[in-house]
Amino acid sequence: SLASDALQDVATQFEQANQPEMLAAAIPFLRKLTLGKYHHLWTPLGRKHLYVDEEGGESRPAEQLSGGTREQMFLAIRLAMVKAFANNNVELPMVLDDVTVNFDEQRSEAAVETLMEFTREGQQLLVFTSHLHYAQMFQKRNIEPVFLPLRTPGSSAESTEERRAG
């Protein structure tokens, strides 16, 4: 029993210290997006399951997270992937469409701050949303949103003389 427990402890320490580079790069984003509630992202040896660790040390499989927290985790991984590409001189624009739809207001604010910080290093980012309050969060930070004209029932793209995006 002692040998089994010791082996499990060694395996756990190894798992925590030897995670894929992408997961390690996603951790700072995850911390910011979840306001510090989740501070570690990892996968067990030989398995293809994601786990996150809460600030109290409890590990949870991704499947047991709320929809909003899972989306924060996936956003953190996407940010890490785009940053990894940029570090290898592959510049990709990032396009996000209503990624915060399941975030509460505090975590939406954290997402805006995280995305603003992400772009300070020159990353191109387009954020689409149908939620006025989210666009206003950017507006409060001097990022002027571009509002597309509303479509009315029966109208088509051809009947709209001017369509803008930015």
PDB file of C-alpha atoms in Angstrom:
ATOM      1  CA  SER A   1       0.000   0.000   0.000  1.00  0.00           C
ATOM      2  CA  LEU A   2       2.834   2.398   0.881  1.00  0.00           C
ATOM      3  CA  ALA A   3       4.657   1.588  -2.356  1.00  0.00           C
ATOM      4  CA  SER A   4       1.466   2.156  -4.358  1.00  0.00           C
ATOM      5  CA  ASP A   5       0.874   5.508  -2.632  1.00  0.00           C
ATOM      6  CA  ALA A   6       4.506   6.528  -3.206  1.00  0.00           C
ATOM      7  CA  LEU A   7       4.283   5.567  -6.885  1.00  0.00           C
ATOM      8  CA  GLN A   8       1.054   7.549  -7.243  1.00  0.00           C
ATOM      9  CA  ASP A   9       2.715  10.592  -5.638  1.00  0.00           C
ATOM     10  CA  VAL A  10       5.682  10.350  -8.032  1.00  0.00           C
ATOM     11  CA  ALA A  11       3.339   9.993 -11.023  1.00  0.00           C
ATOM     12  CA  THR A  12       1.308  13.014  -9.870  1.00  0.00           C
ATOM     13  CA  GLN A  13       4.450  15.129  -9.435  1.00  0.00           C
ATOM     14  CA  PHE A  14       5.708  14.044 -12.851  1.00  0.00           C
ATOM     15  CA  GLU A  15       2.348  14.860 -14.467  1.00  0.00           C
ATOM     16  CA  GLN A  16       2.301  18.304 -12.889  1.00  0.00           C
ATOM     17  CA  ALA A  17       5.885  19.090 -13.955  1.00  0.00           C
ATOM     18  CA  ASN A  18       5.826  17.597 -17.468  1.00  0.00           C
ATOM     19  CA  GLN A  19       2.771  18.930 -19.231  1.00  0.00           C
ATOM     20  CA  PRO A  20       2.566  19.738 -22.933  1.00  0.00           C
ATOM     21  CA  GLU A  21       4.030  23.146 -23.667  1.00  0.00           C
ATOM     22  CA  MET A  22       0.687  24.457 -24.925  1.00  0.00           C
ATOM     23  CA  LEU A  23      -1.085  23.678 -21.658  1.00  0.00           C
ATOM     24  CA  ALA A  24       1.691  25.338 -19.677  1.00  0.00           C
ATOM     25  CA  ALA A  25       1.419  28.441 -21.887  1.00  0.00           C
ATOM     26  CA  ALA A  26      -2.359  28.540 -21.370  1.00  0.00           C
ATOM     27  CA  ILE A  27      -2.134  28.635 -17.564  1.00  0.00           C
ATOM     28  CA  PRO A  28      -1.472  32.405 -17.195  1.00  0.00           C
ATOM     29  CA  PHE A  29      -4.442  33.126 -19.475  1.00  0.00           C
ATOM     30  CA  LEU A  30      -6.632  30.692 -17.516  1.00  0.00           C
ATOM     31  CA  ARG A  31      -5.724  32.393 -14.229  1.00  0.00           C
ATOM     32  CA  LYS A  32      -6.657  35.811 -15.616  1.00  0.00           C
ATOM     33  CA  LEU A  33      -9.873  34.652 -17.260  1.00  0.00           C
ATOM     34  CA  THR A  34     -11.099  32.839 -14.138  1.00  0.00           C
ATOM     35  CA  LEU A  35      -9.987  35.606 -11.755  1.00  0.00           C
ATOM     36  CA  GLY A  36      -7.512  33.232 -10.135  1.00  0.00           C
ATOM     37  CA  LYS A  37     -10.020  30.502  -9.308  1.00  0.00           C
ATOM     38  CA  TYR A  38      -8.277  27.988 -11.569  1.00  0.00           C
ATOM     39  CA  HIS A  39      -4.518  28.082 -11.568  1.00  0.00           C
ATOM     40  CA  HIS A  40      -3.342  24.919 -13.289  1.00  0.00           C
ATOM     41  CA  LEU A  41      -4.262  22.993 -16.434  1.00  0.00           C
ATOM     42  CA  TRP A  42      -2.999  19.473 -16.989  1.00  0.00           C
ATOM     43  CA  THR A  43      -3.626  16.063 -18.455  1.00  0.00           C
ATOM     44  CA  PRO A  44      -2.913  12.722 -16.707  1.00  0.00           C
ATOM     45  CA  LEU A  45      -0.179  10.483 -18.080  1.00  0.00           C
ATOM     46  CA  GLY A  46      -1.346   8.351 -20.968  1.00  0.00           C
ATOM     47  CA  ARG A  47      -4.867   9.812 -21.011  1.00  0.00           C
ATOM     48  CA  LYS A  48      -6.525  12.414 -23.170  1.00  0.00           C
ATOM     49  CA  HIS A  49      -8.527  14.247 -20.522  1.00  0.00           C
ATOM     50  CA  LEU A  50      -8.042  17.823 -19.374  1.00  0.00           C
ATOM     51  CA  TYR A  51      -8.096  18.730 -15.700  1.00  0.00           C
ATOM     52  CA  VAL A  52      -7.957  22.067 -13.952  1.00  0.00           C
ATOM     53  CA  ASP A  53      -6.879  22.731 -10.394  1.00  0.00           C
ATOM     54  CA  GLU A  54      -8.816  25.138  -8.211  1.00  0.00           C
ATOM     55  CA  GLU A  55      -7.091  27.576  -5.913  1.00  0.00           C
ATOM     56  CA  GLY A  56      -7.813  25.234  -2.995  1.00  0.00           C
ATOM     57  CA  GLY A  57      -5.952  22.387  -4.737  1.00  0.00           C
ATOM     58  CA  GLU A  58      -8.925  20.324  -5.908  1.00  0.00           C
ATOM     59  CA  SER A  59      -8.594  18.925  -9.442  1.00  0.00           C
ATOM     60  CA  ARG A  60     -11.623  18.799 -11.709  1.00  0.00           C
ATOM     61  CA  PRO A  61     -12.024  17.154 -15.097  1.00  0.00           C
ATOM     62  CA  ALA A  62     -13.027  19.618 -17.813  1.00  0.00           C
ATOM     63  CA  GLU A  63     -16.317  17.761 -18.277  1.00  0.00           C
ATOM     64  CA  GLN A  64     -17.376  18.728 -14.744  1.00  0.00           C
ATOM     65  CA  LEU A  65     -16.795  22.453 -15.224  1.00  0.00           C
ATOM     66  CA  SER A  66     -19.605  24.866 -15.946  1.00  0.00           C
ATOM     67  CA  GLY A  67     -20.095  25.816 -19.585  1.00  0.00           C
ATOM     68  CA  GLY A  68     -18.633  29.275 -18.967  1.00  0.00           C
ATOM     69  CA  THR A  69     -15.531  27.940 -17.205  1.00  0.00           C
ATOM     70  CA  ARG A  70     -14.977  25.367 -19.949  1.00  0.00           C
ATOM     71  CA  GLU A  71     -15.179  28.160 -22.527  1.00  0.00           C
ATOM     72  CA  GLN A  72     -12.651  30.182 -20.509  1.00  0.00           C
ATOM     73  CA  MET A  73     -10.346  27.181 -20.502  1.00  0.00           C
ATOM     74  CA  PHE A  74     -10.666  26.753 -24.275  1.00  0.00           C
ATOM     75  CA  LEU A  75     -10.128  30.479 -24.836  1.00  0.00           C
ATOM     76  CA  ALA A  76      -6.952  30.274 -22.735  1.00  0.00           C
ATOM     77  CA  ILE A  77      -5.704  27.386 -24.873  1.00  0.00           C
ATOM     78  CA  ARG A  78      -6.514  29.260 -28.107  1.00  0.00           C
ATOM     79  CA  LEU A  79      -4.658  32.348 -26.879  1.00  0.00           C
ATOM     80  CA  ALA A  80      -1.659  30.172 -25.999  1.00  0.00           C
ATOM     81  CA  MET A  81      -1.735  28.534 -29.445  1.00  0.00           C
ATOM     82  CA  VAL A  82      -1.809  31.839 -31.317  1.00  0.00           C
ATOM     83  CA  LYS A  83       0.990  33.179 -29.095  1.00  0.00           C
ATOM     84  CA  ALA A  84       3.066  30.048 -29.775  1.00  0.00           C
ATOM     85  CA  PHE A  85       2.624  30.542 -33.511  1.00  0.00           C
ATOM     86  CA  ALA A  86       3.651  34.200 -33.168  1.00  0.00           C
ATOM     87  CA  ASN A  87       6.763  33.168 -31.221  1.00  0.00           C
ATOM     88  CA  ASN A  88       7.659  31.016 -34.252  1.00  0.00           C
ATOM     89  CA  ASN A  89       7.147  33.927 -36.678  1.00  0.00           C
ATOM     90  CA  VAL A  90       3.760  32.712 -37.879  1.00  0.00           C
ATOM     91  CA  GLU A  91       1.395  35.624 -37.481  1.00  0.00           C
ATOM     92  CA  LEU A  92      -2.265  34.682 -37.480  1.00  0.00           C
ATOM     93  CA  PRO A  93      -5.186  37.021 -36.956  1.00  0.00           C
ATOM     94  CA  MET A  94      -7.466  35.888 -34.183  1.00  0.00           C
ATOM     95  CA  VAL A  95     -11.215  36.084 -34.717  1.00  0.00           C
ATOM     96  CA  LEU A  96     -13.553  35.566 -31.771  1.00  0.00           C
ATOM     97  CA  ASP A  97     -17.315  35.389 -32.075  1.00  0.00           C
ATOM     98  CA  ASP A  98     -19.319  35.801 -28.848  1.00  0.00           C
ATOM     99  CA  VAL A  99     -16.766  33.890 -26.789  1.00  0.00           C
ATOM    100  CA  THR A 100     -18.021  35.436 -23.558  1.00  0.00           C
ATOM    101  CA  VAL A 101     -21.697  34.651 -24.034  1.00  0.00           C
ATOM    102  CA  ASN A 102     -21.640  32.265 -21.036  1.00  0.00           C
ATOM    103  CA  PHE A 103     -19.346  34.384 -18.827  1.00  0.00           C
ATOM    104  CA  ASP A 104     -20.676  36.389 -15.910  1.00  0.00           C
ATOM    105  CA  GLU A 105     -19.998  40.134 -15.880  1.00  0.00           C
ATOM    106  CA  GLN A 106     -16.793  39.906 -13.818  1.00  0.00           C
ATOM    107  CA  ARG A 107     -15.297  37.247 -16.052  1.00  0.00           C
ATOM    108  CA  SER A 108     -16.378  39.137 -19.169  1.00  0.00           C
ATOM    109  CA  GLU A 109     -14.430  42.121 -17.791  1.00  0.00           C
ATOM    110  CA  ALA A 110     -11.482  39.796 -17.121  1.00  0.00           C
ATOM    111  CA  ALA A 111     -11.732  38.521 -20.702  1.00  0.00           C
ATOM    112  CA  VAL A 112     -11.645  42.072 -22.072  1.00  0.00           C
ATOM    113  CA  GLU A 113      -8.561  42.858 -19.964  1.00  0.00           C
ATOM    114  CA  THR A 114      -6.888  39.610 -21.023  1.00  0.00           C
ATOM    115  CA  LEU A 115      -7.622  40.255 -24.707  1.00  0.00           C
ATOM    116  CA  MET A 116      -6.425  43.867 -24.468  1.00  0.00           C
ATOM    117  CA  GLU A 117      -3.167  42.688 -22.896  1.00  0.00           C
ATOM    118  CA  PHE A 118      -2.857  39.993 -25.559  1.00  0.00           C
ATOM    119  CA  THR A 119      -3.005  42.614 -28.329  1.00  0.00           C
ATOM    120  CA  ARG A 120      -0.385  44.898 -26.744  1.00  0.00           C
ATOM    121  CA  GLU A 121       2.316  42.681 -28.263  1.00  0.00           C
ATOM    122  CA  GLY A 122       0.965  43.345 -31.762  1.00  0.00           C
ATOM    123  CA  GLN A 123      -1.527  40.496 -32.066  1.00  0.00           C
ATOM    124  CA  GLN A 124      -4.363  41.286 -34.475  1.00  0.00           C
ATOM    125  CA  LEU A 125      -7.721  40.494 -32.905  1.00  0.00           C
ATOM    126  CA  LEU A 126     -11.264  40.843 -34.196  1.00  0.00           C
ATOM    127  CA  VAL A 127     -14.052  40.391 -31.677  1.00  0.00           C
ATOM    128  CA  PHE A 128     -17.618  39.942 -32.843  1.00  0.00           C
ATOM    129  CA  THR A 129     -20.535  40.112 -30.463  1.00  0.00           C
ATOM    130  CA  SER A 130     -24.266  40.578 -30.530  1.00  0.00           C
ATOM    131  CA  HIS A 131     -24.206  41.781 -26.911  1.00  0.00           C
ATOM    132  CA  LEU A 132     -24.104  45.555 -26.482  1.00  0.00           C
ATOM    133  CA  HIS A 133     -22.783  45.366 -22.905  1.00  0.00           C
ATOM    134  CA  TYR A 134     -19.706  43.446 -24.103  1.00  0.00           C
ATOM    135  CA  ALA A 135     -18.992  45.989 -26.855  1.00  0.00           C
ATOM    136  CA  GLN A 136     -19.337  48.735 -24.231  1.00  0.00           C
ATOM    137  CA  MET A 137     -16.659  47.066 -22.085  1.00  0.00           C
ATOM    138  CA  PHE A 138     -14.208  47.645 -24.929  1.00  0.00           C
ATOM    139  CA  GLN A 139     -15.582  51.128 -25.514  1.00  0.00           C
ATOM    140  CA  LYS A 140     -14.825  52.035 -21.865  1.00  0.00           C
ATOM    141  CA  ARG A 141     -11.197  51.142 -22.654  1.00  0.00           C
ATOM    142  CA  ASN A 142     -11.051  53.474 -25.676  1.00  0.00           C
ATOM    143  CA  ILE A 143     -11.588  50.738 -28.246  1.00  0.00           C
ATOM    144  CA  GLU A 144     -14.354  52.086 -30.422  1.00  0.00           C
ATOM    145  CA  PRO A 145     -16.632  49.316 -31.693  1.00  0.00           C
ATOM    146  CA  VAL A 146     -17.904  49.263 -35.248  1.00  0.00           C
ATOM    147  CA  PHE A 147     -21.616  48.606 -35.310  1.00  0.00           C
ATOM    148  CA  LEU A 148     -22.982  46.855 -38.365  1.00  0.00           C
ATOM    149  CA  PRO A 149     -26.383  47.945 -39.671  1.00  0.00           C
ATOM    150  CA  LEU A 150     -29.333  45.932 -38.484  1.00  0.00           C
ATOM    151  CA  ARG A 151     -31.029  43.643 -40.930  1.00  0.00           C
ATOM    152  CA  THR A 152     -34.741  43.924 -41.077  1.00  0.00           C
ATOM    153  CA  PRO A 153     -36.966  40.978 -41.963  1.00  0.00           C
ATOM    154  CA  GLY A 154     -37.095  40.593 -45.729  1.00  0.00           C
ATOM    155  CA  SER A 155     -33.926  42.576 -46.383  1.00  0.00           C
ATOM    156  CA  SER A 156     -30.907  41.076 -48.055  1.00  0.00           C
ATOM    157  CA  ALA A 157     -27.217  41.880 -48.152  1.00  0.00           C
ATOM    158  CA  GLU A 158     -27.696  43.361 -51.633  1.00  0.00           C
ATOM    159  CA  SER A 159     -30.243  45.885 -50.355  1.00  0.00           C
ATOM    160  CA  THR A 160     -27.815  47.254 -47.780  1.00  0.00           C
ATOM    161  CA  GLU A 161     -25.740  49.906 -49.506  1.00  0.00           C
ATOM    162  CA  GLU A 162     -22.964  50.025 -46.958  1.00  0.00           C
ATOM    163  CA  ARG A 163     -21.700  47.294 -44.636  1.00  0.00           C
ATOM    164  CA  ARG A 164     -18.798  47.945 -42.372  1.00  0.00           C
ATOM    165  CA  ALA A 165     -16.708  45.925 -39.979  1.00  0.00           C
ATOM    166  CA  GLY A 166     -13.533  46.635 -38.075  1.00  0.00           C
TER     167      GLY A 166
END
